mmCIF file of C-alpha atoms in Angstrom:
data_model
loop_
_atom_site.group_PDB
_atom_site.id
_atom_site.type_symbol
_atom_site.label_atom_id
_atom_site.label_comp_id
_atom_site.label_asym_id
_atom_site.label_seq_id
_atom_site.Cartn_x
_atom_site.Cartn_y
_atom_site.Cartn_z
ATOM 1 C CA MET G 1 -85.652 -30.830 -63.407
ATOM 2 C CA PRO G 2 -88.984 -29.528 -65.139
ATOM 3 C CA GLY G 3 -87.153 -26.404 -66.168
ATOM 4 C CA LYS G 4 -84.516 -28.531 -67.893
ATOM 5 C CA VAL G 5 -87.022 -30.503 -69.598
ATOM 6 C CA MET G 6 -88.992 -27.527 -70.780
ATOM 7 C CA TRP G 7 -85.765 -25.906 -71.951
ATOM 8 C CA HIS G 8 -84.713 -29.072 -73.898
ATOM 9 C CA ARG G 9 -88.225 -29.103 -75.525
ATOM 10 C CA MET G 10 -87.792 -25.557 -76.495
ATOM 11 C CA LEU G 11 -84.362 -26.293 -78.260
ATOM 12 C CA MET G 12 -85.894 -29.218 -80.077
ATOM 13 C CA CYS G 13 -88.713 -27.101 -81.298
ATOM 14 C CA GLY G 14 -86.457 -24.468 -82.472
ATOM 15 C CA ALA G 15 -84.050 -27.024 -84.342
ATOM 16 C CA LEU G 16 -87.358 -28.260 -85.913
ATOM 17 C CA ALA G 17 -88.430 -24.802 -86.976
ATOM 18 C CA VAL G 18 -84.957 -24.207 -88.691
ATOM 19 C CA ALA G 19 -85.050 -27.608 -90.378
ATOM 20 C CA THR G 20 -88.567 -26.875 -91.702
ATOM 21 C CA VAL G 21 -87.376 -23.585 -93.257
ATOM 22 C CA ALA G 22 -84.436 -25.054 -94.701
ATOM 23 C CA THR G 23 -86.411 -27.818 -96.284
ATOM 24 C CA THR G 24 -89.062 -25.493 -97.677
ATOM 25 C CA GLU G 25 -86.522 -23.216 -99.228
ATOM 26 C CA GLY G 26 -84.710 -26.294 -100.871
ATOM 27 C CA THR G 27 -88.038 -27.385 -102.351
ATOM 28 C CA ALA G 28 -88.720 -23.973 -103.835
ATOM 29 C CA SER G 29 -85.070 -23.782 -105.249
ATOM 30 C CA ALA G 30 -85.152 -27.074 -106.799
ATOM 31 C CA ALA G 31 -87.217 -26.100 -109.788
ATOM 32 C CA THR G 32 -89.286 -29.171 -110.789
ATOM 33 C CA GLN G 33 -92.609 -29.276 -112.637
ATOM 34 C CA CYS G 34 -95.137 -32.039 -113.432
ATOM 35 C CA PHE G 35 -96.038 -31.589 -117.142
ATOM 36 C CA SER G 36 -98.889 -33.486 -118.750
ATOM 37 C CA GLN G 37 -98.267 -35.134 -122.092
ATOM 38 C CA SER G 38 -100.722 -32.659 -123.839
ATOM 39 C CA TYR G 39 -98.549 -29.699 -122.474
ATOM 40 C CA SER G 40 -94.841 -31.138 -122.936
ATOM 41 C CA ASP G 41 -95.948 -32.968 -126.250
ATOM 42 C CA GLY G 42 -93.461 -35.450 -125.585
ATOM 43 C CA ALA G 43 -90.435 -33.130 -125.937
ATOM 44 C CA GLN G 44 -87.067 -33.850 -124.138
ATOM 45 C CA ILE G 45 -86.718 -30.214 -123.246
ATOM 46 C CA VAL G 46 -89.685 -27.862 -122.816
ATOM 47 C CA PRO G 47 -88.789 -24.004 -123.278
ATOM 48 C CA GLY G 48 -89.185 -21.968 -120.352
ATOM 49 C CA THR G 49 -91.659 -18.943 -120.893
ATOM 50 C CA GLY G 50 -91.769 -17.290 -117.481
ATOM 51 C CA GLY G 51 -91.646 -17.173 -113.718
ATOM 52 C CA GLY G 52 -87.799 -16.683 -113.720
ATOM 53 C CA ASN G 53 -87.363 -19.804 -115.856
ATOM 54 C CA VAL G 54 -87.029 -18.418 -119.414
ATOM 55 C CA THR G 55 -85.193 -19.854 -122.452
ATOM 56 C CA ARG G 56 -82.822 -17.405 -124.219
ATOM 57 C CA SER G 57 -81.556 -17.357 -127.753
ATOM 58 C CA VAL G 58 -77.685 -17.045 -127.696
ATOM 59 C CA THR G 59 -75.495 -16.046 -130.713
ATOM 60 C CA ARG G 60 -72.507 -18.447 -130.917
ATOM 61 C CA GLN G 61 -70.705 -17.384 -133.984
ATOM 62 C CA ARG G 62 -70.497 -14.810 -136.767
ATOM 63 C CA ALA G 63 -69.080 -15.191 -140.069
ATOM 64 C CA GLY G 64 -65.747 -13.282 -140.888
ATOM 65 C CA ASN G 65 -67.162 -11.850 -144.122
ATOM 66 C CA THR G 66 -70.373 -9.818 -144.791
ATOM 67 C CA TRP G 67 -72.817 -10.233 -147.795
ATOM 68 C CA ASP G 68 -74.432 -7.528 -149.804
ATOM 69 C CA ASP G 69 -78.239 -7.894 -150.257
ATOM 70 C CA TRP G 70 -79.277 -5.573 -153.059
ATOM 71 C CA VAL G 71 -82.875 -4.737 -151.702
ATOM 72 C CA TRP G 72 -83.832 -2.184 -154.348
ATOM 73 C CA ARG G 73 -82.740 -1.319 -157.873
ATOM 74 C CA GLY G 74 -84.034 1.500 -159.873
ATOM 75 C CA THR G 75 -84.437 2.191 -163.501
ATOM 76 C CA GLU G 76 -81.326 1.767 -165.657
ATOM 77 C CA PHE G 77 -79.809 4.508 -167.616
ATOM 78 C CA GLN G 78 -77.372 3.964 -170.394
ATOM 79 C CA CYS G 79 -74.859 6.605 -171.493
ATOM 80 C CA PRO G 80 -74.920 6.858 -175.236
ATOM 81 C CA ARG G 81 -71.840 5.380 -176.993
ATOM 82 C CA ASN G 82 -68.999 7.668 -178.131
ATOM 83 C CA ARG G 83 -69.672 10.224 -175.414
ATOM 84 C CA THR G 84 -69.410 10.627 -171.615
ATOM 85 C CA CYS G 85 -72.204 11.271 -169.355
ATOM 86 C CA ASP G 86 -72.856 12.723 -165.673
ATOM 87 C CA TYR G 87 -75.753 10.977 -164.380
ATOM 88 C CA ALA G 88 -77.925 11.698 -161.257
ATOM 89 C CA TRP G 89 -81.207 10.202 -160.354
ATOM 90 C CA SER G 90 -82.331 13.164 -158.300
ATOM 91 C CA LYS G 91 -85.078 11.307 -156.389
ATOM 92 C CA SER G 92 -85.783 9.823 -152.886
ATOM 93 C CA LYS G 93 -86.386 6.182 -152.185
ATOM 94 C CA THR G 94 -87.580 4.568 -148.969
ATOM 95 C CA THR G 95 -87.271 0.677 -148.791
ATOM 96 C CA ASN G 96 -88.155 -1.623 -145.806
ATOM 97 C CA THR G 97 -86.276 -4.885 -145.467
ATOM 98 C CA SER G 98 -86.277 -7.604 -142.755
ATOM 99 C CA TRP G 99 -83.593 -7.221 -140.228
ATOM 100 C CA ALA G 100 -82.664 -10.780 -140.240
ATOM 101 C CA VAL G 101 -83.510 -13.098 -143.285
ATOM 102 C CA GLY G 102 -82.858 -16.408 -144.696
ATOM 103 C CA GLY G 103 -81.245 -19.299 -142.789
ATOM 104 C CA GLY G 104 -83.286 -21.599 -140.572
ATOM 105 C CA THR G 105 -84.183 -23.015 -137.061
ATOM 106 C CA ASP G 106 -83.966 -26.705 -135.656
ATOM 107 C CA LEU G 107 -85.426 -27.299 -132.237
ATOM 108 C CA GLY G 108 -83.314 -30.229 -131.436
ATOM 109 C CA ASN G 109 -84.573 -31.867 -128.131
ATOM 110 C CA ALA G 110 -87.354 -29.215 -128.057
ATOM 111 C CA SER G 111 -88.918 -30.823 -130.919
ATOM 112 C CA SER G 112 -92.404 -32.512 -130.743
ATOM 113 C CA PRO G 113 -94.976 -34.136 -132.894
ATOM 114 C CA SER G 114 -97.142 -31.111 -133.164
ATOM 115 C CA LYS G 115 -94.204 -28.587 -133.369
ATOM 116 C CA LYS G 116 -95.768 -26.586 -130.656
ATOM 117 C CA TRP G 117 -92.582 -25.248 -129.266
ATOM 118 C CA TYR G 118 -91.465 -23.948 -132.664
ATOM 119 C CA ASN G 119 -93.603 -20.728 -132.108
ATOM 120 C CA VAL G 120 -92.095 -20.125 -128.687
ATOM 121 C CA VAL G 121 -88.351 -20.143 -129.619
ATOM 122 C CA ILE G 122 -88.510 -18.564 -133.026
ATOM 123 C CA PRO G 123 -89.443 -14.972 -131.730
ATOM 124 C CA LEU G 124 -86.309 -15.362 -129.460
ATOM 125 C CA VAL G 125 -83.963 -15.429 -132.451
ATOM 126 C CA GLY G 126 -82.351 -11.845 -133.068
ATOM 127 C CA GLY G 127 -84.434 -9.695 -135.478
ATOM 128 C CA TYR G 128 -87.298 -12.024 -135.869
ATOM 129 C CA GLN G 129 -90.242 -9.947 -137.592
ATOM 130 C CA ARG G 130 -88.169 -6.674 -137.391
ATOM 131 C CA THR G 131 -87.827 -4.497 -140.331
ATOM 132 C CA THR G 132 -85.042 -2.068 -141.328
ATOM 133 C CA GLU G 133 -85.890 1.258 -143.282
ATOM 134 C CA ILE G 134 -83.321 2.433 -145.833
ATOM 135 C CA SER G 135 -84.148 5.938 -146.923
ATOM 136 C CA THR G 136 -81.991 7.771 -149.689
ATOM 137 C CA ASN G 137 -81.979 11.033 -151.481
ATOM 138 C CA PHE G 138 -80.108 10.246 -154.464
ATOM 139 C CA THR G 139 -78.717 13.828 -155.313
ATOM 140 C CA TRP G 140 -75.140 12.937 -156.091
ATOM 141 C CA THR G 141 -73.723 12.503 -159.719
ATOM 142 C CA VAL G 142 -71.777 9.626 -161.218
ATOM 143 C CA HIS G 143 -69.583 9.834 -164.155
ATOM 144 C CA LEU G 144 -70.176 7.497 -167.024
ATOM 145 C CA ASN G 145 -68.157 6.514 -170.212
ATOM 146 C CA GLY G 146 -69.962 5.795 -173.456
ATOM 147 C CA GLY G 147 -72.107 2.644 -173.249
ATOM 148 C CA ASP G 148 -72.040 2.318 -169.484
ATOM 149 C CA VAL G 149 -75.279 1.444 -167.636
ATOM 150 C CA ALA G 150 -76.063 3.060 -164.328
ATOM 151 C CA GLN G 151 -79.062 2.415 -161.940
ATOM 152 C CA PRO G 152 -79.440 3.665 -158.259
ATOM 153 C CA ILE G 153 -79.501 0.879 -155.750
ATOM 154 C CA GLN G 154 -79.895 0.518 -151.963
ATOM 155 C CA VAL G 155 -77.910 -2.402 -150.420
ATOM 156 C CA ALA G 156 -78.395 -4.195 -146.806
ATOM 157 C CA VAL G 157 -74.966 -5.429 -145.791
ATOM 158 C CA ARG G 158 -75.654 -8.662 -143.882
ATOM 159 C CA ARG G 159 -73.473 -11.194 -141.887
ATOM 160 C CA TRP G 160 -74.387 -14.850 -141.379
ATOM 161 C CA THR G 161 -74.851 -15.350 -137.798
ATOM 162 C CA GLN G 162 -75.373 -18.800 -135.900
ATOM 163 C CA GLY G 163 -76.591 -19.591 -132.481
ATOM 164 C CA ASP G 164 -78.691 -22.006 -130.294
ATOM 165 C CA PHE G 165 -81.118 -21.740 -127.236
ATOM 166 C CA SER G 166 -80.043 -21.951 -123.589
ATOM 167 C CA GLY G 167 -82.298 -22.872 -120.521
ATOM 168 C CA GLY G 168 -85.246 -25.407 -120.516
ATOM 169 C CA TRP G 169 -87.275 -27.835 -118.627
ATOM 170 C CA VAL G 170 -85.352 -31.224 -118.866
ATOM 171 C CA ARG G 171 -87.587 -34.394 -118.978
ATOM 172 C CA THR G 172 -86.737 -37.032 -116.262
ATOM 173 C CA ASN G 173 -87.569 -40.642 -115.844
ATOM 174 C CA ARG G 174 -89.810 -39.817 -113.035
ATOM 175 C CA GLY G 175 -93.583 -39.927 -113.355
ATOM 176 C CA CYS G 176 -95.781 -37.676 -111.389
ATOM 177 C CA GLN G 177 -99.715 -37.322 -110.952
ATOM 178 C CA GLY G 178 -100.962 -36.903 -114.449
ATOM 179 C CA GLY G 179 -97.637 -36.717 -116.360
ATOM 180 C CA THR G 180 -94.033 -36.662 -116.193
ATOM 181 C CA THR G 181 -91.525 -34.692 -114.022
ATOM 182 C CA TYR G 182 -89.395 -31.879 -115.674
ATOM 183 C CA GLU G 183 -86.403 -30.114 -113.948
ATOM 184 C CA TRP G 184 -85.242 -26.726 -115.028
ATOM 185 C CA ASN G 185 -81.666 -26.367 -116.084
ATOM 186 C CA GLY G 186 -80.594 -22.979 -117.062
ATOM 187 C CA ASN G 187 -77.433 -24.006 -118.813
ATOM 188 C CA VAL G 188 -78.624 -26.743 -120.949
ATOM 189 C CA ARG G 189 -78.255 -25.989 -124.708
ATOM 190 C CA PHE G 190 -80.397 -27.211 -127.489
ATOM 191 C CA GLY G 191 -81.352 -26.632 -131.042
ATOM 192 C CA ASN G 192 -79.576 -24.347 -133.428
ATOM 193 C CA TRP G 193 -80.366 -21.323 -135.735
ATOM 194 C CA THR G 194 -78.806 -19.387 -138.436
ATOM 195 C CA ARG G 195 -79.782 -15.970 -139.784
ATOM 196 C CA ASN G 196 -78.391 -13.360 -142.343
ATOM 197 C CA VAL G 197 -78.397 -10.498 -139.956
ATOM 198 C CA PHE G 198 -78.491 -6.740 -141.022
ATOM 199 C CA GLU G 199 -75.318 -4.699 -140.096
ATOM 200 C CA LYS G 200 -75.493 -1.573 -142.196
ATOM 201 C CA GLU G 201 -76.707 0.066 -145.331
ATOM 202 C CA LYS G 202 -74.927 1.167 -148.514
ATOM 203 C CA VAL G 203 -76.544 3.111 -151.313
ATOM 204 C CA GLY G 204 -75.142 4.543 -154.547
ATOM 205 C CA TYR G 205 -75.260 3.817 -158.270
ATOM 206 C CA ALA G 206 -74.317 0.358 -159.819
ATOM 207 C CA VAL G 207 -72.250 0.835 -162.930
ATOM 208 C CA ASN G 208 -72.622 -2.211 -165.322
ATOM 209 C CA GLY G 209 -73.984 -4.235 -162.633
ATOM 210 C CA ARG G 210 -71.267 -3.498 -160.166
ATOM 211 C CA MET G 211 -71.357 -1.112 -157.244
#
């Protein structure tokens, strides 16, 4: 009988150990955080910045057509009237232009009175603070009729692109010591952004204001 009692106790302890492990793992996988008001700034969604819980910028839609951004225009040359001309600028030009320009960003549920999360999500948008270099040797020739005006140009071909942000700490109605409980949701979507994203370059001569 004592042997049976001891064996029963061992089984119970083993079951308790398994249950303890399962509970610990469950707590770790249920990603919750207690954020103070000063940290969350009252936002309904707080962007994730590390520890495996990171907010991503996701492109959702691209415009069907592109747009020509004339990033540089050289000196104009006009062919005298009553004659024809062959014009070549025969110089080199390098221009730096932003990879993504224009548009805007709305934080949506991540907005807060101090706008503190704006500086966290903005760098996530494609092309933020990146530049593209367009370097051209203008050695080719363009034929002009009398009175035509030509000038060398460099063009950044852009496409309007839209997206939003995915993944964040979502505010709950549960309080915690010193703040409010937030739960991580990797699929939650919030905010939106639009940018004119660089796709390719075009260089040449504009004749009478047209390429």
